[in-house]
Structures are given as structure tokens and as C-alpha cells.
Steps between C-alpha positions, in 0.01 A plus 500: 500500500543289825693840663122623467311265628676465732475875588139530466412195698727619766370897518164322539648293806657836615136731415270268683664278741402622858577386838868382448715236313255236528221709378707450148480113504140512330654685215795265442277209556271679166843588327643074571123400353530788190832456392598248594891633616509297849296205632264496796786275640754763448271751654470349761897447569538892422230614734702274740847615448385884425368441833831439707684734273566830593274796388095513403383143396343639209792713370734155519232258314486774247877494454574132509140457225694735285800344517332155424296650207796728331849523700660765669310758286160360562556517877571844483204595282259273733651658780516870396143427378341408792709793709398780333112497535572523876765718502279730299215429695644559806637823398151667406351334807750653711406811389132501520464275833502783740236661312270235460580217764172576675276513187229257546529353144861471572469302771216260376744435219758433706334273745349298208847436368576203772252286472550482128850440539402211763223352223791524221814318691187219660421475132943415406500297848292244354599489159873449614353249756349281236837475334616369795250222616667213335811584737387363834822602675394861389135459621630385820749781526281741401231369826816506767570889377081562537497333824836649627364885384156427678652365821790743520508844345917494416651736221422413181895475430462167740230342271762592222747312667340198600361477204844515330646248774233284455544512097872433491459207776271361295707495160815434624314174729341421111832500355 
């Protein structure tokens, strides 16, 4: 029974998640308050190491939930799960783009798509950020990365990196 949950939550992720691998966070975040397979906490640390992993953010935190939830075999339903949707998708689109790309209801659709995907990650931002208010070394962290992105506009693999630097300086100084 867990093999299909864990498919059906995940096709869901992979139906109606737009605008990237973070666009899938709100999903987990309702699937960590549901089910309770993975903490907010351990959301958080996935988002964070799906982030500096190879491949689409949202295609790792599905894997590595899986895993977490039911082993090898429930990272490859979560994963196939959330792939197929898009690969689907993606496959009909393909074909019917050209014909339709400048279709007025096509592109209102489209253009209403971003700002709804802005709204939904806001929403995770601040539910993820209450988790971590009690940490002040992650509040203060988290204002030197907004103040370093305002002031200098550096790949986001930098912010990554500091980020990481910053996180093992400070555990290893703890220890």
C-alpha cells in the first residue's frame, strides 16, 4: 500500500508542479504534513542537498523522500512517478506547440502560470522559515545570502557554496 501512495502523491507532484524543481516543494511540504514520511526538518536538509546534487531539484527530493519513506523501491516509484507526467506532458505538448503557441488562451494560460508558481514557493519559503527561527545562526545566514544576492547578482551555484562553507564552518567550529 505505501508503493501507492507513494505513486499517487508523486504523479500529482509530477501533473501539477510548474516552473521547475522548486515549484514541487509545496507538494512535499503537504505530503511531510499528510503523511507524515519526513519532517519539515528533513525537508528542509533534502531541498538543501537535492539542491547541490546533480540533476532537477525536484526529481532528487523525490528520490531521496522515497527512499526515506520505503527503500530502494520507494525511490524508484517516487521517482518514476513524478517523471512520467512530464515526460508525457511534454510529449503531447511538443506536438501541438507549433500549432497553437500563438493562441491567445494559450498564452494567457501560460503567462498566469508564474506568478502562481511565485505565490506557491513564497507560501513553502515561510513555512520552512518558521522552522528555522529558533536557529539564530540560520537567521543570520540566511540575511548575509539576502544581502549578498541584493548587492551582487553572482550564480546561484555561489550562494550554494557559501552557504555550504558557511554550514560546515559552523559545525565543525560547534564541535
Amino acid at each position: 500500500m505505501i508503493y501507492f501512495k507513494l505513486a499517487f502523491e508523486f504523479l500529482k507532484i509530477g501533473l501539477f508542479s510548474f516552473g521547475g524543481g522548486y515549484a514541487t516543494i509545496p507538494f512535499l511540504y503537504h505530503i511531510s504534513q499528510q503523511y507524515s514520511w519526513y519532517s519539515l526538518d528533513e525537508l528542509t536538509k533534502m531541498t538543501a542537498v537535492a539542491s547541490i546534487t546533480p540533476g532537477p531539484v525536484g526529481i532528487n527530493v523525490a528520490t531521496y523522500a522515497g527512499f526515506k519513506t520505503a527503500g530502494i523501491l520507494g525511490s524508484l516509484v517516487a521517482t518514476l512517478s513524478e517523471i512520467l507526467p512530464s515526460f508525457i506532458l511534454v510529449l503531447i505538448v511538443a506536438k501541438l506547440l507549433k500549432k497553437f503557441s500563438n493562441n491567445f488562451y494559450v498564452e494567457a494560460v501560460l503567462s498566469t502560470l508564474k506568478p502562481i508558481g511565485c505565490a506557491l514557493l513564497a507560501s513553502v519559503a515561510v513555512g520552512l522559515i518558521r522552522v528555522e527561527l529558533n536557529n539564530i545562526k540560520s537567521i543570520i545566514l540566511l540575511l548575509v545570502l539576502l544581502l549578498l544576492s541584493w548587492k551582487s547578482k553572482k550564480d546561484p551555484i555561489f550562494y550554494i557554496v557559501f552557504a555550504g562553507v558557511v554550514g560546515a564552518l559552523i559545525s565543525f567550529l560547534h564541535y
